[in-house]
mmCIF file of C-alpha atoms in Angstrom:
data_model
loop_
_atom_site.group_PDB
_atom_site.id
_atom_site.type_symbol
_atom_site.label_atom_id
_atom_site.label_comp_id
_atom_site.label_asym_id
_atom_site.label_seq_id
_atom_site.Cartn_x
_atom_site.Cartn_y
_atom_site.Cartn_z
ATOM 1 C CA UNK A 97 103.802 94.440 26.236
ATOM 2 C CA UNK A 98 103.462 90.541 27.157
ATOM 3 C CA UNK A 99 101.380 90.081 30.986
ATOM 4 C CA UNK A 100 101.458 86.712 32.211
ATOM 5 C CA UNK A 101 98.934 85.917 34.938
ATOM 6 C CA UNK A 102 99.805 82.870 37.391
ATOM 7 C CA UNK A 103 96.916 81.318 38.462
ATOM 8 C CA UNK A 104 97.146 78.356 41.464
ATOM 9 C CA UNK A 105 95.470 77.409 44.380
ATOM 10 C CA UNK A 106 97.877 78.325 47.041
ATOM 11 C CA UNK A 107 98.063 76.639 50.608
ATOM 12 C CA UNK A 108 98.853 77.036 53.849
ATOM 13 C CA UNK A 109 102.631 75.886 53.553
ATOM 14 C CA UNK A 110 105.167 78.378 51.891
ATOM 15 C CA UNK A 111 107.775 76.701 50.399
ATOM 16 C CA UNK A 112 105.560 74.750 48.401
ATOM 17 C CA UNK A 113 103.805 77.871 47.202
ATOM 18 C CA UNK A 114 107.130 78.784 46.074
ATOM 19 C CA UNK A 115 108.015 75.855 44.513
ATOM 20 C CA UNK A 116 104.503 75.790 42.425
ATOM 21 C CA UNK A 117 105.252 79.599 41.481
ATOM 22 C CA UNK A 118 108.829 79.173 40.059
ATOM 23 C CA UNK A 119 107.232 76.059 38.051
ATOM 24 C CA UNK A 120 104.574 77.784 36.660
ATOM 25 C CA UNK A 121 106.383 80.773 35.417
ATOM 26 C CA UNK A 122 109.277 78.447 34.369
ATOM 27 C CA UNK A 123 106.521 76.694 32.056
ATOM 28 C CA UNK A 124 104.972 79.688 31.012
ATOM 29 C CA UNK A 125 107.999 81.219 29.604
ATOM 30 C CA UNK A 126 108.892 78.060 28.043
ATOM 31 C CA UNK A 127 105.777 79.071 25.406
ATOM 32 C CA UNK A 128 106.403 82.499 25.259
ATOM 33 C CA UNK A 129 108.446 85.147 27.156
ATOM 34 C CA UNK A 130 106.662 88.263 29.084
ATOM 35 C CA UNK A 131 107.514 91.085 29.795
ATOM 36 C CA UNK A 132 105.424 91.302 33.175
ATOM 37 C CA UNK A 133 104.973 88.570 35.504
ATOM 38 C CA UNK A 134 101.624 88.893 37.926
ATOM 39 C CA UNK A 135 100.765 87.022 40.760
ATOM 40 C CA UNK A 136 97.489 86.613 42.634
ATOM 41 C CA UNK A 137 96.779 88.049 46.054
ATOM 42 C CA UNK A 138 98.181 86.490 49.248
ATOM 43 C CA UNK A 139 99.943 83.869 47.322
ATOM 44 C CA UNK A 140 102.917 82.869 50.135
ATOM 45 C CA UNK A 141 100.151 81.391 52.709
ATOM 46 C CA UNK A 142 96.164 81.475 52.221
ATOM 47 C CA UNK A 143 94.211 81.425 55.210
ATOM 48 C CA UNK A 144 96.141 79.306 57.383
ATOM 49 C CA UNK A 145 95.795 79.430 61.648
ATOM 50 C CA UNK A 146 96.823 82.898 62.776
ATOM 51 C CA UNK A 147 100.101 82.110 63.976
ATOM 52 C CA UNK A 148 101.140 80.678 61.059
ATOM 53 C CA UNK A 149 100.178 84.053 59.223
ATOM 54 C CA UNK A 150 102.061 85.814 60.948
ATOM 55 C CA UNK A 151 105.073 83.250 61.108
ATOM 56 C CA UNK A 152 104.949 83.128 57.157
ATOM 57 C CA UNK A 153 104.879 87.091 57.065
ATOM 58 C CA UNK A 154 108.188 88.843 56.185
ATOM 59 C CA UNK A 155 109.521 92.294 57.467
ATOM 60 C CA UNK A 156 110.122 94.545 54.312
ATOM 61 C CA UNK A 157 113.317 96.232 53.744
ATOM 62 C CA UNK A 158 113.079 99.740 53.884
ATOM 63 C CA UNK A 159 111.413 100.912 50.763
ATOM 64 C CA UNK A 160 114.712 101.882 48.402
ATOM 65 C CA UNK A 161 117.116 100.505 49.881
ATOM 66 C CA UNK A 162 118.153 97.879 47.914
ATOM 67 C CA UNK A 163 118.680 95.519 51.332
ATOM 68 C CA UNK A 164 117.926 91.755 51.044
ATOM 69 C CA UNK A 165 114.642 90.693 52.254
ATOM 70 C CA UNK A 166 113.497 87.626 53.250
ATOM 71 C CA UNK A 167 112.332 83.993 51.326
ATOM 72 C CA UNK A 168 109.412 85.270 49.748
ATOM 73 C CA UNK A 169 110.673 89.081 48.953
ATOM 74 C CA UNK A 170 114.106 87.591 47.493
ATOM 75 C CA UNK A 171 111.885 84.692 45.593
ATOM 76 C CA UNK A 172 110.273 87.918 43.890
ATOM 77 C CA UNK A 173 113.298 89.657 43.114
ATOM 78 C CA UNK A 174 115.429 86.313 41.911
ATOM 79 C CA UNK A 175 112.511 85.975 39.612
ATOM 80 C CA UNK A 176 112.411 89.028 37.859
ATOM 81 C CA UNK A 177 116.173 88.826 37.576
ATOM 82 C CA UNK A 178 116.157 85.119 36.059
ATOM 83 C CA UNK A 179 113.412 85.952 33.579
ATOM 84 C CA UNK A 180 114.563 89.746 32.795
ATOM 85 C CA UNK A 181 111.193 90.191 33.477
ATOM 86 C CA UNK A 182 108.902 92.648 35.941
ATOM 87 C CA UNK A 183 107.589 90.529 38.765
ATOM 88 C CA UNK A 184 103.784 91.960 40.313
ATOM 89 C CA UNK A 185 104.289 89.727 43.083
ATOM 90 C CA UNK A 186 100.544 89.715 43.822
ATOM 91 C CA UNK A 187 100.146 90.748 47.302
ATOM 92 C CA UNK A 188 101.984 89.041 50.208
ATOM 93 C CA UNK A 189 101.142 89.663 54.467
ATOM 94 C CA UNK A 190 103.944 92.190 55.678
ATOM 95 C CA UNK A 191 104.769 92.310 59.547
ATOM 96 C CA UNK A 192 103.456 95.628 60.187
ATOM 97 C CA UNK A 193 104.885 95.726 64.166
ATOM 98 C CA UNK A 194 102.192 93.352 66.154
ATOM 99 C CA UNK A 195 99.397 93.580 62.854
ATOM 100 C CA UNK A 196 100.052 92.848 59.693
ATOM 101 C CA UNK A 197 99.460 94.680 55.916
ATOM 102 C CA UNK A 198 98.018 93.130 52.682
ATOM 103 C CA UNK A 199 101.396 94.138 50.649
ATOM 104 C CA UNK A 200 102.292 94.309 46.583
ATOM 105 C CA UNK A 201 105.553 94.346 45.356
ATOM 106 C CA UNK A 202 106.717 95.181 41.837
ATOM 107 C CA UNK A 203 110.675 94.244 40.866
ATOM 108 C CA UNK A 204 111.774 95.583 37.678
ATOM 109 C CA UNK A 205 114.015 93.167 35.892
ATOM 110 C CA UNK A 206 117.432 93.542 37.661
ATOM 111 C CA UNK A 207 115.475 92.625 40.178
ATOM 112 C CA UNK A 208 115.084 95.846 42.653
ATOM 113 C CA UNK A 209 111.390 96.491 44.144
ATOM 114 C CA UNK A 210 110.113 99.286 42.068
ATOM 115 C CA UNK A 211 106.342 99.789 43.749
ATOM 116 C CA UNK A 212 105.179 99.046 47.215
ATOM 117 C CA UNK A 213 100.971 98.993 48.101
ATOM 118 C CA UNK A 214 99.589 98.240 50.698
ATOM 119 C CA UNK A 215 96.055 97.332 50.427
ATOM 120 C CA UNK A 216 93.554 100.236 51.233
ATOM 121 C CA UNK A 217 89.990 98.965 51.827
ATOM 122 C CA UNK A 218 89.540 95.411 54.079
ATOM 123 C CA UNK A 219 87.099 92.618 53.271
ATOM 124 C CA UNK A 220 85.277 92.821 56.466
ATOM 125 C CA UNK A 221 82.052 91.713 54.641
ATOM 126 C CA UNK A 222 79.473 88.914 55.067
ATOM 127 C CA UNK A 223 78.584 86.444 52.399
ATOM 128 C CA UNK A 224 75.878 85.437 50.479
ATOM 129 C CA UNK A 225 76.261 82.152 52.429
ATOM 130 C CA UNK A 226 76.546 84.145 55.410
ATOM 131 C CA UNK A 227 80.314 83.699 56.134
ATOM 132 C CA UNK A 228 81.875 86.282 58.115
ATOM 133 C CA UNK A 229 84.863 87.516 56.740
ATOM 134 C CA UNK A 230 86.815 89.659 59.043
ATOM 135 C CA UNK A 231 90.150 91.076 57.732
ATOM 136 C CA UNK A 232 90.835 93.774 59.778
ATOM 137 C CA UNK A 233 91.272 91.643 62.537
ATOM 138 C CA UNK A 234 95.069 91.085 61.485
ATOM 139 C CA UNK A 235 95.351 93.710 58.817
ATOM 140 C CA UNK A 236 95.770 97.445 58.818
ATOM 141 C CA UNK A 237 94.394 99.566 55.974
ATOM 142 C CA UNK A 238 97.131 100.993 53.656
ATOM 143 C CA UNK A 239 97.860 104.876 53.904
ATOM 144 C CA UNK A 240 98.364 105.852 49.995
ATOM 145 C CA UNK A 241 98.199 104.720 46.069
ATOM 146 C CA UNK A 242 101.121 103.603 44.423
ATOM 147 C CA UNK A 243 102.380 103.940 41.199
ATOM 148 C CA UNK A 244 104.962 103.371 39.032
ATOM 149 C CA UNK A 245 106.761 102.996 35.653
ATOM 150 C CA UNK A 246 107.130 99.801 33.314
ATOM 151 C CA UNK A 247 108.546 100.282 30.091
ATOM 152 C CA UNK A 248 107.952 104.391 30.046
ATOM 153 C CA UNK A 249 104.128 102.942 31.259
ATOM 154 C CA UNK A 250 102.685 104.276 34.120
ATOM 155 C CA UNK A 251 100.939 101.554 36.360
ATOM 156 C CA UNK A 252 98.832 101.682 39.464
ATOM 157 C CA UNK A 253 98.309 99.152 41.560
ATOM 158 C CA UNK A 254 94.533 97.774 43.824
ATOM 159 C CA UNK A 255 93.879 94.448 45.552
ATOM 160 C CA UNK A 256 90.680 92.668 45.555
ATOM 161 C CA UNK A 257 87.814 94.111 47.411
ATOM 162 C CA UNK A 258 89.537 97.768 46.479
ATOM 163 C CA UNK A 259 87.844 96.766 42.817
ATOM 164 C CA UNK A 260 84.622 98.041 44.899
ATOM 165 C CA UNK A 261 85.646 101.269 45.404
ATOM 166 C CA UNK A 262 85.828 103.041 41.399
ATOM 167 C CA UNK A 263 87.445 106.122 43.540
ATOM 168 C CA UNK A 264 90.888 104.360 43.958
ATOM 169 C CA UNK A 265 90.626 103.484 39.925
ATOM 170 C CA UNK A 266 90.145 107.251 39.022
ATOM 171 C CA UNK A 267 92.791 108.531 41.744
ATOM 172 C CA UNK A 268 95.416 105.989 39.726
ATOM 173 C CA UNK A 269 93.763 107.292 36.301
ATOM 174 C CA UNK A 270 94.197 111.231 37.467
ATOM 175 C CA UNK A 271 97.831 110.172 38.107
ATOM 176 C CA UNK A 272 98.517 108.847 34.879
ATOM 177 C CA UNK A 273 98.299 105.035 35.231
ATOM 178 C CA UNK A 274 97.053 103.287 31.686
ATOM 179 C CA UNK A 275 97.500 99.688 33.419
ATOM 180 C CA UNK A 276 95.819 98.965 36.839
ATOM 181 C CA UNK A 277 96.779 95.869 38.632
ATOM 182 C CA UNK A 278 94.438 93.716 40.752
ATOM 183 C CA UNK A 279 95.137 90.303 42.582
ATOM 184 C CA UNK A 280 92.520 89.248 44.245
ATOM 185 C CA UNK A 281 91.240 86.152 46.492
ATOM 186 C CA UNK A 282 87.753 86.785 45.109
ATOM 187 C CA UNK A 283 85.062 84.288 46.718
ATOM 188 C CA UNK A 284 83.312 82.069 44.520
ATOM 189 C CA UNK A 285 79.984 83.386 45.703
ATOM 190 C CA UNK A 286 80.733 87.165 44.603
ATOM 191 C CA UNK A 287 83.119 86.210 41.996
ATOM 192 C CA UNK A 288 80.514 84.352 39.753
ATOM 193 C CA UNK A 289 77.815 87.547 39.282
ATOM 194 C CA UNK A 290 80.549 90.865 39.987
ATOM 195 C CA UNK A 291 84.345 89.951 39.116
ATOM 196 C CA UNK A 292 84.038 90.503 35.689
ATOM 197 C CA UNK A 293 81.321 92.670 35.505
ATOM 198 C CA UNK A 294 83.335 95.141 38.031
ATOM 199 C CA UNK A 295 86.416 94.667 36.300
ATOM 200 C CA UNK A 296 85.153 95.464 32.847
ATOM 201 C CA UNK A 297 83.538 98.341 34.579
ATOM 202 C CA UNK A 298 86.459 100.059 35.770
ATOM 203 C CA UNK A 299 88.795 99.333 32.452
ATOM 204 C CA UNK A 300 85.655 101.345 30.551
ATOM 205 C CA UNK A 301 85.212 104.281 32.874
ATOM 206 C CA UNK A 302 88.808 104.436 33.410
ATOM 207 C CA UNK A 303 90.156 103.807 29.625
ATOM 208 C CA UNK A 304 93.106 101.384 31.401
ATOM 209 C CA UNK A 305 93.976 98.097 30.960
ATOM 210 C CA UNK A 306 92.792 95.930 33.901
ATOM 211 C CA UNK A 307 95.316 93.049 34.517
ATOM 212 C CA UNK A 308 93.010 90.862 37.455
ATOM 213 C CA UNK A 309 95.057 87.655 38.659
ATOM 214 C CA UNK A 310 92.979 85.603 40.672
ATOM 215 C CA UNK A 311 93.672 83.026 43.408
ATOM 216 C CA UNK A 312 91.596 79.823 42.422
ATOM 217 C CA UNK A 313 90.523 77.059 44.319
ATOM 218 C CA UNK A 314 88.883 75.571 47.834
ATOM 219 C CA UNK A 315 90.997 75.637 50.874
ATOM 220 C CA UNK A 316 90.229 74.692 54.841
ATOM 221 C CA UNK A 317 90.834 77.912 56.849
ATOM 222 C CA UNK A 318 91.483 77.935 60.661
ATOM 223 C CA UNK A 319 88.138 77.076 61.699
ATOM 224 C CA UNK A 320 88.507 74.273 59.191
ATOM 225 C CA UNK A 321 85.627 76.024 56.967
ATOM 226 C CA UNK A 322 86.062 75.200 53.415
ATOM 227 C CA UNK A 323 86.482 78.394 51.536
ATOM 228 C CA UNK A 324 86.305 78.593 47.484
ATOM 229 C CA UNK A 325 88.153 81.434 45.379
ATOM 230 C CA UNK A 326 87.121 82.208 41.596
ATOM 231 C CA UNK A 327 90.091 82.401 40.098
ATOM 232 C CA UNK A 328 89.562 83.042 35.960
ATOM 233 C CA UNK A 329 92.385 85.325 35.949
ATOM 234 C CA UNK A 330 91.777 87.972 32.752
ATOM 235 C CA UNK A 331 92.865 91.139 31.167
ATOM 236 C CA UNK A 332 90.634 93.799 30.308
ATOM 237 C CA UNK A 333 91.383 96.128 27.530
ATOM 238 C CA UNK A 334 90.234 99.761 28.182
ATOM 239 C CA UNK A 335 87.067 99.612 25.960
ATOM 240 C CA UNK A 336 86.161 96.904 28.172
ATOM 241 C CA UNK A 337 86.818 94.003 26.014
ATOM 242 C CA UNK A 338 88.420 90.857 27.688
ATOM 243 C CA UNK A 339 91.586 90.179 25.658
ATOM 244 C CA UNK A 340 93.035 87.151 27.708
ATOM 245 C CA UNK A 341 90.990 84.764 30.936
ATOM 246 C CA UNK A 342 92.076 82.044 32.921
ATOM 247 C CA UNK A 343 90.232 78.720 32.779
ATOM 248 C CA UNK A 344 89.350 77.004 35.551
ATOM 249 C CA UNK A 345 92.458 74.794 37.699
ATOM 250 C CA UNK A 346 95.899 75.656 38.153
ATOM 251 C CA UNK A 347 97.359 77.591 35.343
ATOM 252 C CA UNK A 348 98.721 80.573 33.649
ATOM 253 C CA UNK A 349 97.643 82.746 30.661
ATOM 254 C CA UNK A 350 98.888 85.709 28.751
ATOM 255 C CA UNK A 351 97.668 88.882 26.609
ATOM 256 C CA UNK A 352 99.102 91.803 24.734
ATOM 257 C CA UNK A 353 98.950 95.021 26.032
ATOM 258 C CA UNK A 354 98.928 97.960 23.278
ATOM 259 C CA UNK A 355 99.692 101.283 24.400
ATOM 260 C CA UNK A 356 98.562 102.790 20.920
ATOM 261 C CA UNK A 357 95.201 101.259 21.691
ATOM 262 C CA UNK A 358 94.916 102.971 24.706
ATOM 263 C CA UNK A 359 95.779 106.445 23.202
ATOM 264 C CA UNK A 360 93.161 105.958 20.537
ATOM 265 C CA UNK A 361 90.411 104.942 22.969
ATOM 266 C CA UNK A 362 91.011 108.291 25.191
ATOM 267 C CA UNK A 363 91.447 110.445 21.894
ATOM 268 C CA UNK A 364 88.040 109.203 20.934
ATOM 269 C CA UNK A 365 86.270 109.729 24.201
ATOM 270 C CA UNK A 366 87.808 112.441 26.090
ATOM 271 C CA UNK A 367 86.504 111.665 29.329
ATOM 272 C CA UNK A 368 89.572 113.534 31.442
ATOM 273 C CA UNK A 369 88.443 116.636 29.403
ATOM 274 C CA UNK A 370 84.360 116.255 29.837
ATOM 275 C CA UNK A 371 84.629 115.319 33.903
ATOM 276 C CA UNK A 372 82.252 118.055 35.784
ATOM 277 C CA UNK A 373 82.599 116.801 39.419
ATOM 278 C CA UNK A 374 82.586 117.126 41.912
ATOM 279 C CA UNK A 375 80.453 119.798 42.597
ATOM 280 C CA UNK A 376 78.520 121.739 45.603
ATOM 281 C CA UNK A 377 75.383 121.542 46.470
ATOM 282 C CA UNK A 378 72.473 123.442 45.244
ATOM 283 C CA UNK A 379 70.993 125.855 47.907
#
């Protein structure tokens, strides 16, 4: 299975974000078609003002349906249609009544939304730097994993600071999922000594491919603080090995995932078989 990972420095404006995601997964596919298209997180509108968050945020259709959405949601969809491709549309900020939710999407490739997550653990962190970073102040925590089918593959599906918590990555493992999906905003501070490190971590202990697309780039946010994301994109294979990364700057890059790989690794290490927690206590 072909992953393409769309890497860009989104702004504050959405139909230019738009524009710069058709074009990149127009030129991607020009070199070689995917099978899986993944975006990074909040790609729609990064850190502008807060009304402009919430003016660029989109009211879902209920999940299965099969209503229209709005720009962004039917920019997803078109995609995956246009391509015959599955679109991980990265994460995008659903209205969620008078907050908001840190939202994936997954379209299949006649374009109906397959997967829904909403984004479980908030960056409400300070920096290195000391930055305050304060996300539940529009957000609400998501309720449940999500996970769901690509090509008879079962795929679960994090964003950013979830890579933190390995609990979410076993939950997903326990229900199946041999590729685990993470766009991510990652700060350049955190990004340089843990993204890969925590990524490789959780592809090993998990035996899953890790497919990690990652917003890149310095931006002004609405207290006109610059704020610099990591970006290099990458896919993990699940004996940790790094089979595809991003370089640095706009762009998009693609790996092979091999499901026979993955079989081999868990025949050879059993660890779903050896697990002994949790346990009590000792008296």
């Amino acid at each position: 299975m072909l992953v393409t990972l769309i890497q860009f420095n989104a702004g504050n404006k959405k139909a230019e974000n738009i524009a710069t995601v058709r074009r990149l997964v127009a030129e991607s596919f020009f070199r070689q078609k995917s099978r899986v298209i993944s975006l990074p997180e909040m790609w729609p509108c990064r850190n502008a003002d807060r009304p402009t968050r919430f003016q660029v945020a989109e009211i879902l259709p209920a999940q299965g349906s099969g209503a229209t959405g709005g720009e962004v949601y039917q920019t997803m969809a078109n995609l995956a249609r246009e391509y015959g491709a599955y679109v991980h549309g990265g994460s995008i900020a659903e209205l969620d009544g008078e907050r908001l939710c840190n939202t994936t999407l997954v379209f299949n490739p006649e374009g109906q939304e397959i997967a829904r997550y909403r984004k479980l653990h908030l960056f409400d962190v300070t920096g290195p730097d000391g930055t305050v970073y304060n996300e539940s102040r529009d957000f609400n925590h998501g309720k449940s994993l999500s996970i769901c089918d690509i090509d008879g593959i079962k795929a679960g599906f994090t964003i950013c600071y979830d890579l933190r918590f390995p609990e979410l990555f076993r939950a997903l493992r326990d229900e199946g999922a041999e590729i685990i999906f993470l766009p991510a905003a990652f700060t350049l501070q955190t990004g340089k000594d843990h993204w890969e490190v925590l990524l490789r971590a959780r592809a090993i202990e998990n035996q899953v491919w890790i497919v990690a697309t990652g917003m890149y780039g310095s931006h002004r946010n609405d207290k006109g603080e610059i704020r610099t994301t990591f970006g290099h994109s990458l896919i993990c294979d699940p004996w940790g090995h790094i089979v595809a990364m991003a370089s640095d700057g706009e762009t998009s890059v693609t790996g092979y995932l091999d499901h026979a790989l993955t079989q081999r690794i868990r025949q050879s290490i059993p660890l779903g078989n050896h697990r002994r927690l949790p346990l009590p206590l000792a008296d």
